[in-house]
Each structure stands twice: as structure tokens, then as C-alpha cells.
CSV table of C-alpha atoms in Angstrom, one decimal:
chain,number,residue,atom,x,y,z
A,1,UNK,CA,121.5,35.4,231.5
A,2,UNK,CA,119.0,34.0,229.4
A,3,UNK,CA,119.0,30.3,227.7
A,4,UNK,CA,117.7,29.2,224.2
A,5,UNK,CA,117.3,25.9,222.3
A,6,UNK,CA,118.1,26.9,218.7
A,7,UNK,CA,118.8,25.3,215.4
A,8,UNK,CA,118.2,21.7,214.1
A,9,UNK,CA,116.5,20.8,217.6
A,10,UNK,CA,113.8,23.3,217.1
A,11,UNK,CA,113.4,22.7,213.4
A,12,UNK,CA,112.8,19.0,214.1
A,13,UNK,CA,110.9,19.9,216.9
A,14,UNK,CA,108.1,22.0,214.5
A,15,UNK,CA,108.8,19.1,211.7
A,16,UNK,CA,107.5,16.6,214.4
A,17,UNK,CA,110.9,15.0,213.7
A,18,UNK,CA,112.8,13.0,216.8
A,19,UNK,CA,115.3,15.5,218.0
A,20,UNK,CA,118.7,13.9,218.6
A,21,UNK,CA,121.3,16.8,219.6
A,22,UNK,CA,120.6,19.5,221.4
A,23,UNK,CA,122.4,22.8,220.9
A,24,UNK,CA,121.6,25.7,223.6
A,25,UNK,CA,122.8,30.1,223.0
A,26,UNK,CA,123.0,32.1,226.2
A,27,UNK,CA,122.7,35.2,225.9
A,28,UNK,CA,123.9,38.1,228.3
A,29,UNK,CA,126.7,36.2,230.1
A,30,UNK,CA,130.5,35.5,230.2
A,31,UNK,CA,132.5,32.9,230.7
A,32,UNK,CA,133.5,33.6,233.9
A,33,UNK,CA,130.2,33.3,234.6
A,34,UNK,CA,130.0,30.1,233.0
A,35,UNK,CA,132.5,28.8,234.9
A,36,UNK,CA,131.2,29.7,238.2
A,37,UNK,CA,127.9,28.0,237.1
A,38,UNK,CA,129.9,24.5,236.6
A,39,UNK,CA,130.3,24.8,232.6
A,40,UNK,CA,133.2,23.4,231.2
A,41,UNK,CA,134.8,25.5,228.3
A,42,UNK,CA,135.9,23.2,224.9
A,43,UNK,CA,135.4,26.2,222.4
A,44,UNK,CA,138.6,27.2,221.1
A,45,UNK,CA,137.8,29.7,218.6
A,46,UNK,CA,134.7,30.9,220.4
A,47,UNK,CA,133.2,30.1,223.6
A,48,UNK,CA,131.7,27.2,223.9
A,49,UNK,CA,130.9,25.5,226.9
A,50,UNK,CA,129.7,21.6,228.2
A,51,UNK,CA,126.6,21.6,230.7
A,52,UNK,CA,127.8,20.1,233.8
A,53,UNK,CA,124.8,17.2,234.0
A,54,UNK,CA,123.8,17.3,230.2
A,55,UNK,CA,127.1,17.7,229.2
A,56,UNK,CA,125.0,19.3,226.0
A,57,UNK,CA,126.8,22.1,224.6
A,58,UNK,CA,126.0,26.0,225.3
A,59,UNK,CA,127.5,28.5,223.2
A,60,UNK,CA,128.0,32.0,224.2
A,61,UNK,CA,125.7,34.8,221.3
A,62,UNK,CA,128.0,35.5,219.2
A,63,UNK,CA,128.8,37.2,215.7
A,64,UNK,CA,130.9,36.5,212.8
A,65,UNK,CA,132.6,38.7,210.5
A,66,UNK,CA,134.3,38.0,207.0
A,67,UNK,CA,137.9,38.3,207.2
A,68,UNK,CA,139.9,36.1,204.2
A,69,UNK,CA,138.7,33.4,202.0
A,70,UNK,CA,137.2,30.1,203.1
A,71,UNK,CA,135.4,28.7,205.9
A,72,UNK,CA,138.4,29.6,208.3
A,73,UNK,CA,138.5,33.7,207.5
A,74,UNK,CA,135.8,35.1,210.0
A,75,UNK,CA,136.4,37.1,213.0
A,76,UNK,CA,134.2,36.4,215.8
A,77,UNK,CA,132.8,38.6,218.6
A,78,UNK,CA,131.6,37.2,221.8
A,79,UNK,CA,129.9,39.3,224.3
A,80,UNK,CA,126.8,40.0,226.6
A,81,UNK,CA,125.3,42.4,224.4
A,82,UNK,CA,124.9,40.7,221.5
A,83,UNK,CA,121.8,39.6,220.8
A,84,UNK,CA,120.0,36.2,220.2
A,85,UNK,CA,118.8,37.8,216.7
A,86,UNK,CA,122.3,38.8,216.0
A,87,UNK,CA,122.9,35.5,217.0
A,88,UNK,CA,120.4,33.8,214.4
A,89,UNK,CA,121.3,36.1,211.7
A,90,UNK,CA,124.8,34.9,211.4
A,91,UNK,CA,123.5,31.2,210.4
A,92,UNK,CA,122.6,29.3,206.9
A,93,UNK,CA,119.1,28.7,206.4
A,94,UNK,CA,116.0,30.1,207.8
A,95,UNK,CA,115.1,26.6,208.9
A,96,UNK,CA,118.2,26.6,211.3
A,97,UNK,CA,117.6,29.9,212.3
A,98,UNK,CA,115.0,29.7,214.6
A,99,UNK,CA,115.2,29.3,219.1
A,100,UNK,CA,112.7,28.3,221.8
A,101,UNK,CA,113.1,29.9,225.0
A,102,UNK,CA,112.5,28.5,228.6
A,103,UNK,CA,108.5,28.6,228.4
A,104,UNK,CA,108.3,26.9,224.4
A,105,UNK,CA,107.8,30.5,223.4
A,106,UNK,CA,109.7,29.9,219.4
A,107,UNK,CA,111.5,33.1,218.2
A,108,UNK,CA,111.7,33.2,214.6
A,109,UNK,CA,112.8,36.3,213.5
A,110,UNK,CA,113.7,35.1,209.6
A,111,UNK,CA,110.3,33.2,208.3
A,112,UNK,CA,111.7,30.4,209.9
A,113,UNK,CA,108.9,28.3,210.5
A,114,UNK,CA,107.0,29.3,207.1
A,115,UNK,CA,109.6,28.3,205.4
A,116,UNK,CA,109.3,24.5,206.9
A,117,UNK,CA,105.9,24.8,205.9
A,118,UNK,CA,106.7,26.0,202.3
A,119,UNK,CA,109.0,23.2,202.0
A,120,UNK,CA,111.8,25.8,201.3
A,121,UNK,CA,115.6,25.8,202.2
A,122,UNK,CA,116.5,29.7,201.9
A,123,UNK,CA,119.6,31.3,203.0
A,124,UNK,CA,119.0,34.0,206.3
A,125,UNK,CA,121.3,36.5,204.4
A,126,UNK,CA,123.6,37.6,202.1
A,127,UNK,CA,126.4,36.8,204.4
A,128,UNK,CA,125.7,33.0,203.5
A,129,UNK,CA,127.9,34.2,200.6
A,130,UNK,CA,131.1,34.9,202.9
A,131,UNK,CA,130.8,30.9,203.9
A,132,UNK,CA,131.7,27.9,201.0
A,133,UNK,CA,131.0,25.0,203.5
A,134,UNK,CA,127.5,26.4,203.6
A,135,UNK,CA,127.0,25.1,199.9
A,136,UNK,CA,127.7,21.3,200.9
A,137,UNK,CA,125.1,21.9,204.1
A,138,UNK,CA,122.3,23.2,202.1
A,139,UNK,CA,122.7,20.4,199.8
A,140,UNK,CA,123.5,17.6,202.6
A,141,UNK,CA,119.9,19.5,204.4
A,142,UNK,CA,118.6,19.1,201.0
A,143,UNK,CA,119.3,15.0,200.5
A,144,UNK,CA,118.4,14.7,204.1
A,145,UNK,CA,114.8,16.6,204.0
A,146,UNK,CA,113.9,15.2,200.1
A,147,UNK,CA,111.7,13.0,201.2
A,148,UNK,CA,109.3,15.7,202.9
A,149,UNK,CA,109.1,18.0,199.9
A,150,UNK,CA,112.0,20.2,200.2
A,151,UNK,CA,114.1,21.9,197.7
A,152,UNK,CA,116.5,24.7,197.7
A,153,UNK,CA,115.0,28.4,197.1
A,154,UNK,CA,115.9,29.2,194.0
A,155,UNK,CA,117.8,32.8,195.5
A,156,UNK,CA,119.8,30.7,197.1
A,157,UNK,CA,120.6,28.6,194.4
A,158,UNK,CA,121.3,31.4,192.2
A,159,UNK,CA,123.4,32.7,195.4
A,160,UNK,CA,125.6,29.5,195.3
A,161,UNK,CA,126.2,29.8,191.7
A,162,UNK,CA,127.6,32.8,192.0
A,163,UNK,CA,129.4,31.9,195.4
A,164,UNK,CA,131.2,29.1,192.9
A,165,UNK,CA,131.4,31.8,190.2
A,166,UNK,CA,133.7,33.8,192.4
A,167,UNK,CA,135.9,31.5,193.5
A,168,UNK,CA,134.5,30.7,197.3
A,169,UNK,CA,134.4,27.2,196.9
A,170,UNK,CA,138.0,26.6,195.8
A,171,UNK,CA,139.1,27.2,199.3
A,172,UNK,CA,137.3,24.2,200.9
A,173,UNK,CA,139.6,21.9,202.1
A,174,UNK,CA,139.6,18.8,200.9
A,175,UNK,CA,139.0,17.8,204.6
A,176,UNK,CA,135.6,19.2,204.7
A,177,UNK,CA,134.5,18.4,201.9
A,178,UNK,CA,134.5,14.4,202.7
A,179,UNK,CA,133.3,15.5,206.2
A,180,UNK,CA,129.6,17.1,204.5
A,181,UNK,CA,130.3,14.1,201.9
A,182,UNK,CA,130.2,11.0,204.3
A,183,UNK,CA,127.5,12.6,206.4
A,184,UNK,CA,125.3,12.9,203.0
A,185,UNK,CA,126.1,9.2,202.2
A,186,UNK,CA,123.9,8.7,205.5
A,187,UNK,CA,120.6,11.0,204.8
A,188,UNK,CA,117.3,10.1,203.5
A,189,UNK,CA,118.6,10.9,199.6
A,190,UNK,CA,122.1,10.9,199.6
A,191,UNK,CA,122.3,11.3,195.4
A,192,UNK,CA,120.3,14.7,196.1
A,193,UNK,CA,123.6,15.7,198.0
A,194,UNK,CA,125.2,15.6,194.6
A,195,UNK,CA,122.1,16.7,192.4
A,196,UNK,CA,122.1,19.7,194.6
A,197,UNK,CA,125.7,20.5,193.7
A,198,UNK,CA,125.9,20.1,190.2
A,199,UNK,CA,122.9,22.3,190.3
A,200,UNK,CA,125.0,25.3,191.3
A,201,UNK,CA,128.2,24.2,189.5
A,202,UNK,CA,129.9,23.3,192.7
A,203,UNK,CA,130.2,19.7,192.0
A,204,UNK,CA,132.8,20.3,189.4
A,205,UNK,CA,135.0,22.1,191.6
A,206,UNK,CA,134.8,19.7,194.8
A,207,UNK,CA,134.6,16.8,192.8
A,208,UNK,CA,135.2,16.6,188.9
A,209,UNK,CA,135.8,13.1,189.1
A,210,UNK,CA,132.3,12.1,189.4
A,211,UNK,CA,130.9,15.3,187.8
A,212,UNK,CA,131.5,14.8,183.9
A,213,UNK,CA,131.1,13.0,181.7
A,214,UNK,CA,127.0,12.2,182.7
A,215,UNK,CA,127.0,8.8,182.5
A,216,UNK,CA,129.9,8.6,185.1
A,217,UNK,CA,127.7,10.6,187.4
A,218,UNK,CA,124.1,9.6,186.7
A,219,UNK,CA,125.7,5.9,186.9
A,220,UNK,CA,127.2,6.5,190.2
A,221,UNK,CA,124.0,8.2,191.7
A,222,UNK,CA,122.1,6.0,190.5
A,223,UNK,CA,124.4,3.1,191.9
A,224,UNK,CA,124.3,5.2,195.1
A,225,UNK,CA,120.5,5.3,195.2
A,226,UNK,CA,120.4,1.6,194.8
A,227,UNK,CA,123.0,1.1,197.3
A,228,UNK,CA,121.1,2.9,200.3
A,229,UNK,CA,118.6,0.2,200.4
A,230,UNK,CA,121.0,-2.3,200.4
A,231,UNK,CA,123.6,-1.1,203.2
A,232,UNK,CA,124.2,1.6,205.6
A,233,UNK,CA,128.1,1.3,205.3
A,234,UNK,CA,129.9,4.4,204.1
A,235,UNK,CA,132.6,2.0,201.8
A,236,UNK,CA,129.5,0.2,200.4
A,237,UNK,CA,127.8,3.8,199.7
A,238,UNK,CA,131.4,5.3,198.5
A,239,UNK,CA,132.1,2.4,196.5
A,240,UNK,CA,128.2,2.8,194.8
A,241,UNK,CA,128.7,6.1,193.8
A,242,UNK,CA,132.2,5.6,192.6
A,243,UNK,CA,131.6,2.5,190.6
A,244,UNK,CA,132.0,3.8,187.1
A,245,UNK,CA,135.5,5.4,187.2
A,246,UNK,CA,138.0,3.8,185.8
A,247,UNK,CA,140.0,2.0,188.8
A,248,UNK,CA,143.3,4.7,188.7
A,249,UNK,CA,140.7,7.8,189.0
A,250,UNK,CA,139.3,6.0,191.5
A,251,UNK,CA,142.5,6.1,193.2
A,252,UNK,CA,142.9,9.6,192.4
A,253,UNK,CA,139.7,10.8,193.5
A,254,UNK,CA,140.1,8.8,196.9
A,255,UNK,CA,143.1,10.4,197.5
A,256,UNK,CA,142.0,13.8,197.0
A,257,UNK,CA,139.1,13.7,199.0
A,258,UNK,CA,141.5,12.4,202.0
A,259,UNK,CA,138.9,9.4,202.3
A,260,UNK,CA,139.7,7.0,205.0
A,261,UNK,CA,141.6,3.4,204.0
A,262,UNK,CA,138.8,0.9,203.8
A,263,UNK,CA,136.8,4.2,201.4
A,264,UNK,CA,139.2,3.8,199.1
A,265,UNK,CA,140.0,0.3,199.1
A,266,UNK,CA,136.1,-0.9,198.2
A,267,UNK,CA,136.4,1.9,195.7
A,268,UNK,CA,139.7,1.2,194.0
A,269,UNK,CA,138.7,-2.8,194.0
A,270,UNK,CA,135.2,-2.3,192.6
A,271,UNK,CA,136.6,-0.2,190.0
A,272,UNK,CA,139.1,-2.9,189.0
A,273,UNK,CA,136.8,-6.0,189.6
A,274,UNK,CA,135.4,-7.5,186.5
A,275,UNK,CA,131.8,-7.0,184.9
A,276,UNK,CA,129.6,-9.8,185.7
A,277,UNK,CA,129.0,-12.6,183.0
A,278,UNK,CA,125.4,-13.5,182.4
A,279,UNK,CA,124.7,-16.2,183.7
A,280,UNK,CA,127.3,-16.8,186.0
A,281,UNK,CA,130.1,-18.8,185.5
A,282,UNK,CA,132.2,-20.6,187.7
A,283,UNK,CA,135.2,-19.0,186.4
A,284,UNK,CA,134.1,-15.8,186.5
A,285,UNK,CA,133.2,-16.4,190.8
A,286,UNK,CA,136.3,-17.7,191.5
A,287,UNK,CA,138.3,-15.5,190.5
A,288,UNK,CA,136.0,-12.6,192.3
A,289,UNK,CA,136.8,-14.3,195.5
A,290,UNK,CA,140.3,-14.4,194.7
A,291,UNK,CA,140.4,-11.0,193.7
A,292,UNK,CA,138.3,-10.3,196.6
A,293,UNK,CA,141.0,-11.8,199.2
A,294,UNK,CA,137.4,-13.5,200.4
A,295,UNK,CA,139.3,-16.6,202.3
A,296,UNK,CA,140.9,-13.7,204.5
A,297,UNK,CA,138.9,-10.8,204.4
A,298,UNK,CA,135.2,-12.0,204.3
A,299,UNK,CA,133.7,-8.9,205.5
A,300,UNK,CA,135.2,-7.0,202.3
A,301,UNK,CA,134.0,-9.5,200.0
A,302,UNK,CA,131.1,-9.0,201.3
A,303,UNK,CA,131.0,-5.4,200.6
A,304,UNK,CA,132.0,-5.9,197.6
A,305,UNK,CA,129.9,-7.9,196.6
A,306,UNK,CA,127.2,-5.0,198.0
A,307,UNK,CA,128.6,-2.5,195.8
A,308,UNK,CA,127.7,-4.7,193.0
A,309,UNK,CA,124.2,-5.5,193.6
A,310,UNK,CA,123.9,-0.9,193.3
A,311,UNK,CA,125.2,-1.6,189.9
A,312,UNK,CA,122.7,-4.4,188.6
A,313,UNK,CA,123.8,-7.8,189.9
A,314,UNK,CA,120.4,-9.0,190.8
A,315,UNK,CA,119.9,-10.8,194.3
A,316,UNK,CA,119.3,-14.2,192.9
A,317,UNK,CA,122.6,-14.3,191.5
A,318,UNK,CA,124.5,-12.3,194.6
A,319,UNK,CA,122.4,-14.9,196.8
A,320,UNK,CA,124.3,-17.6,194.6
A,321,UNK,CA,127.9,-16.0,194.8
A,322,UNK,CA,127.6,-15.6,198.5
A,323,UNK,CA,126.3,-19.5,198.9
A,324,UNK,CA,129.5,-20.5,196.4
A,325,UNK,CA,132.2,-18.8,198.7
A,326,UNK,CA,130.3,-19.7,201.7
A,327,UNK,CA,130.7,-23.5,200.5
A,328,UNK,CA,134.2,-23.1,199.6
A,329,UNK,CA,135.1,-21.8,202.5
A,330,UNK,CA,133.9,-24.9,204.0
A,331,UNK,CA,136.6,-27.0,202.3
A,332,UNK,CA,138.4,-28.2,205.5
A,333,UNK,CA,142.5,-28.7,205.0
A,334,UNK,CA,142.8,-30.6,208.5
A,335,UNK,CA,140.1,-33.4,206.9
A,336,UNK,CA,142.6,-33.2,203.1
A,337,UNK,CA,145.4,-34.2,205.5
A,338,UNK,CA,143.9,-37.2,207.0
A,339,UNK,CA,143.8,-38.2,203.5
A,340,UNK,CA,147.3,-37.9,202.7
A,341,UNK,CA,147.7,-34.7,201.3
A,342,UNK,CA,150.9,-32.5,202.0
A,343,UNK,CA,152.8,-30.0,201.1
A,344,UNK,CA,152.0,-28.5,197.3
A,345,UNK,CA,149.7,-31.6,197.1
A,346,UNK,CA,147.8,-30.1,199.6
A,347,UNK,CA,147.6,-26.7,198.6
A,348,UNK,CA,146.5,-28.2,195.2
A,349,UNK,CA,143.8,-30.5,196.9
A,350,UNK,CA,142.5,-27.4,198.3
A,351,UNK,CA,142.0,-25.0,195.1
A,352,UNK,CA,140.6,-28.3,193.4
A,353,UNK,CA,137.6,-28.8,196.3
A,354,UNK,CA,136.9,-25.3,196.7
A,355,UNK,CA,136.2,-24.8,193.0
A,356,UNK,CA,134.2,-28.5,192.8
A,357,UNK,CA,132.2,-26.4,195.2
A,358,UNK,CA,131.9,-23.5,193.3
A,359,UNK,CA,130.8,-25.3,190.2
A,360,UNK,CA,128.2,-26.9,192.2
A,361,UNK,CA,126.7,-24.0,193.7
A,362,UNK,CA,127.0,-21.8,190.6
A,363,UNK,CA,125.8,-24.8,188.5
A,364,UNK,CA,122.5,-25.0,190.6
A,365,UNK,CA,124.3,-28.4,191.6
A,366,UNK,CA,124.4,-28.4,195.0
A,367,UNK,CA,121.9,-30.1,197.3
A,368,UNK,CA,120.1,-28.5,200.2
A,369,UNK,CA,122.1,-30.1,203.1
């Protein structure tokens, strides 16, 4: 049997990138062979098994063909004659479709490597066609190598448009779609994710809540933009490029895309919360931490509050909201009982120092101690 390193190892390899998974084809052998060798088989669709030191995965050559709609209708033959070409040729982009054998020796039988050098995302074949989910990985590919200089081919742009054209993309699950999504939120450009399908005319298909009308989605990306400099959390990036939906669509979309609970939560809330005043007002911060649940849930707040800096709050101002709950929260009901306060009393006695502490804070009142 022979072994080879192949896709996004080898393409961050020639970029001089830091390679972080490794993915391995062999080529010539069975699984009972594989087995005997001390792999572990996890593959259940195709054989796929674990390394028994590395525990990096090594996948059996394989090839795929189209058999229904969607990323789930392919048929896949495994076997010892197939081929490590045959192999490459059934992947997305020339970039990925590239292998180093034992010795370093790179095999790049689809312009590969000139491609990297050209800055180019291109599709290996026309089979890229038979595959919708490859439409949200050239674009994620497309956010996440941005900053280098790359941009989609424009074959395989015009490929994609007429992938959405026909249909292909209405059988993504919703599923997938917020898989490729939330692992876009985390590259290099994120908003180049979207640009990239609104480009082809995908964007309106997997996600018309954001895709019309433009200043919807040129608010959100830009919000989004803003928002990766701020915070690598996927509900502060979520609730960025979601910010300028009204809050019920922000539902809906959230609940379409299957996003998980605390998604949907900063989105819903961020919707709902309340433009900022200029300057702030005392009123206006109080009732954001209410809103906010920020006594309870200060990690929320905080997020929030992060989703609202991508939209325009400048930092001064943030700075000043975070000091005014921070000094609130300082209000101590153990030391309003000492002074007599009980019961509603107390409660009352409690609302009344917390906002004298916003007001001073907010004010520009409060001293340095």
C-alpha cells in the first residue's frame, strides 16, 4: 500500500501556513488490511480509519458518483485499484487537490500549486456541480484566504450560479448550512463568506433573511467586520451580522438555520435592545442592564454589549456602560440591611443605589477609588 498527505495539509504546507490537521489516502489496500495493521475503522459511509499512535485519520482512495440531489446523493466506490488521481479528482478546488508522498515528492495533477500562486480558488471539475455544500466551502476557503489575495475563478463562479440556477442548493440542509456558517464566522474575513455567496445568488436561497434589502446586509457585514476585531465568540459574531433585522426575523432566521440557544438568544436580544442615545443617559443604561438580565447573567451582558460596539457604540462610551453596571453591581444588600432595610423597603433601597451609581458613572460623576 502506499500512503499520502493530501488536502489542506499540503496546501498550507506550500502556503508556508502552520498545518493543524492532517488527513492521509492509502492507496492499494483493504480494510482488512487496515485492521491487521492496528487501524481503527470510524468511516461509516466509506472507509475511514484512525492511526493507531496518531490517531490521525486515513481514508481508503476512493470515488464518488452522483446519485440524487444534495450533498447526501453520491455513491461511493472503495477499492485497491483506484487511484490517488481518481482520488484527487473527486475534490473541490485545485488548491485541495494536491498529495505529498512519503519522500516530500508533491503530486499535483490539477495545477494545484499554480493556482496558490495565482491566488485562484478553481473547481478540479465539472463534478463540483453534483455537490451544493461545495458552494459554502469555496466561499468559507474564500473568507478564510482573503487576506493573501485570493478570489474565486470566475468559472467557478459562473459554475455556482448556475449550480443555484438549477436548484442544487435548495437541498442543503439547514444543518449544513450553519455548520460552513459558524466555521466562516471564525476565518480571516468572515463577511467575504457572505460576499462570496451573494455573488453567485446562493445567499438568497440559504439565507434571504440577511440577503435583501442591502442595507440589511451591508449593515450586518459590516457590523460583522467590526465585530471580528472585537471578539472571537460565535453569538458576539452571529449577533453582528444579524443586528439589523427586525427582532421577530431575527427569531425566524435563528430558527431556520437550527442555530444553537445562546446564537439566537444574543441575536433575538440585540435585535430588540434599544438604539443608543447620544450621549448616554442614565435612563437609557439602566434599563439596558435590565433588559440585559446583567445582575444574573453578566457574561451575556457583556456580549451584548459587544455586539453593539460592531454597530457604532464607540469604546469610550461601552468603557462607561461596563464601569456603570460594574458599580451597580457593587451595591451590597447584606450592608442595606444593617441599615434597617427589609422586605419591599429593601428591594426599593436597592434599585435606588444601583441607579445613584449609574448616574454617577454615566454622569462622569464618579471618583477614581
Amino acid at each position: 500500500m502506499d500512503v499520502y498527505e493530501v488536502g489542506g495539509a499540503v496546501r498550507d504546507w506550500l502556503l508556508g501556513q502552520p498545518v493543524k490537521d492532517r488527513d492521509w489516502v492509502v492507496v492499494g489496500a483493504t480494510p482488512e488490511q487496515m485492521l491487521a495493521a492496528g487501524y481503527k475503522q470510524v468511516g461509516a459511509d466509506f472507509p475511514v480509519f484512525l492511526h493507531p499512535e496518531t490517531r490521525e485519520e486515513y481514508a481508503l482512495a476512493r470515488t464518488e458518483r452522483k446519485s440524487g440531489h444534495g450533498y447526501h446523493g453520491f455513491e461511493v466506490h472503495s477499492a485497491p485499484d483506484v487511484t490517488l488521481e481518481e482520488d484527487l479528482k473527486r475534490r473541490d478546488l485545485t488548491v485541495n487537490a494536491m498529495a505529498r508522498d512519503a519522500e516530500g515528492h508533491l503530486v499535483d495533477p490539477f495545477g494545484g500549486e499554480q493556482d496558490l500562486a495565482d491566488r485562484v480558488l478553481r473547481h478540479v471539475s465539472p463534478a463540483f456541480a453534483e455537490d451544493p455544500l461545495r458552494i459554502l466551502r469555496t466561499a468559507r476557503f474564500a473568507a478564510r484566504l482573503a487576506p493573501m489575495g485570493f478570489e474565486v475563478a470566475e468559472e467557478t463562479m459562473t459554475l455556482m450560479r448556475s449550480m443555484v440556477v438549477e436548484g442544487e442548493v435548495d437541498h442543503l440542509v439547514p444543518e449544513r448550512v450553519w455548520q460552513e456558517t459558524r466555521r466562516a464566522l471564525h476565518e480571516a474575513r468572515p463577511r467575504v463568506f457572505f460576499e462570496v455567496l451573494e455573488a453567485c445568488g446562493a445567499l438568497a436561497v440559504v439565507m434571504p433573511e440577511i440577503a435583501s434589502p442591502l442595507e440589511v446586509r451591508e449593515g450586518g457585514l459590516s457590523a460583522l467586520a467590526r465585530a471580528v476585531a472585537i471578539s472571537d465568540a460565535t453569538e458576539v459574531r452571529f449577533g453582528a451580522l444579524s443586528s439589523k433585522l427586525e427582532a421577530d426575523t431575527a427569531d425566524a432566521f435563528s430558527e431556520r438555520l437550527r442555530v444553537p440557544n445562546s446564537c439566537r438568544d444574543i441575536a433575538v436580544s440585540s435585535a430588540a435592545l434599544p438604539r443608543w442615545p447620544r450621549p448616554l443617559s442614565a435612563d437609557w443604561v439602566e434599563k439596558l442592564i435590565e433588559k440585559a438580565d446583567a445582575w444574573r447573567r453578566p457574561e451575556r451582558f457583556e456580549q451584548l454589549l459587544m455586539v453593539m460596539e460592531a454597530c457604532g457604540l464607540d469604546a469610550q462610551a461601552a468603557a462607561r456602560v461596563r464601569e456603570a453596571r460594574s458599580r451597580a453591581a457593587g451595591v451590597e444588600p447584606r450592608a442595606l440591611m444593617k441599615e434597617g432595610y427589609q422586605g419591599k423597603a429593601l428591594g426599593e433601597a436597592i434599585a435606588a443605589r444601583r441607579r445613584q451609581a449609574i448616574e454617577q458613572v454615566v454622569e462622569g460623576e464618579a471618583d477614581d477609588a
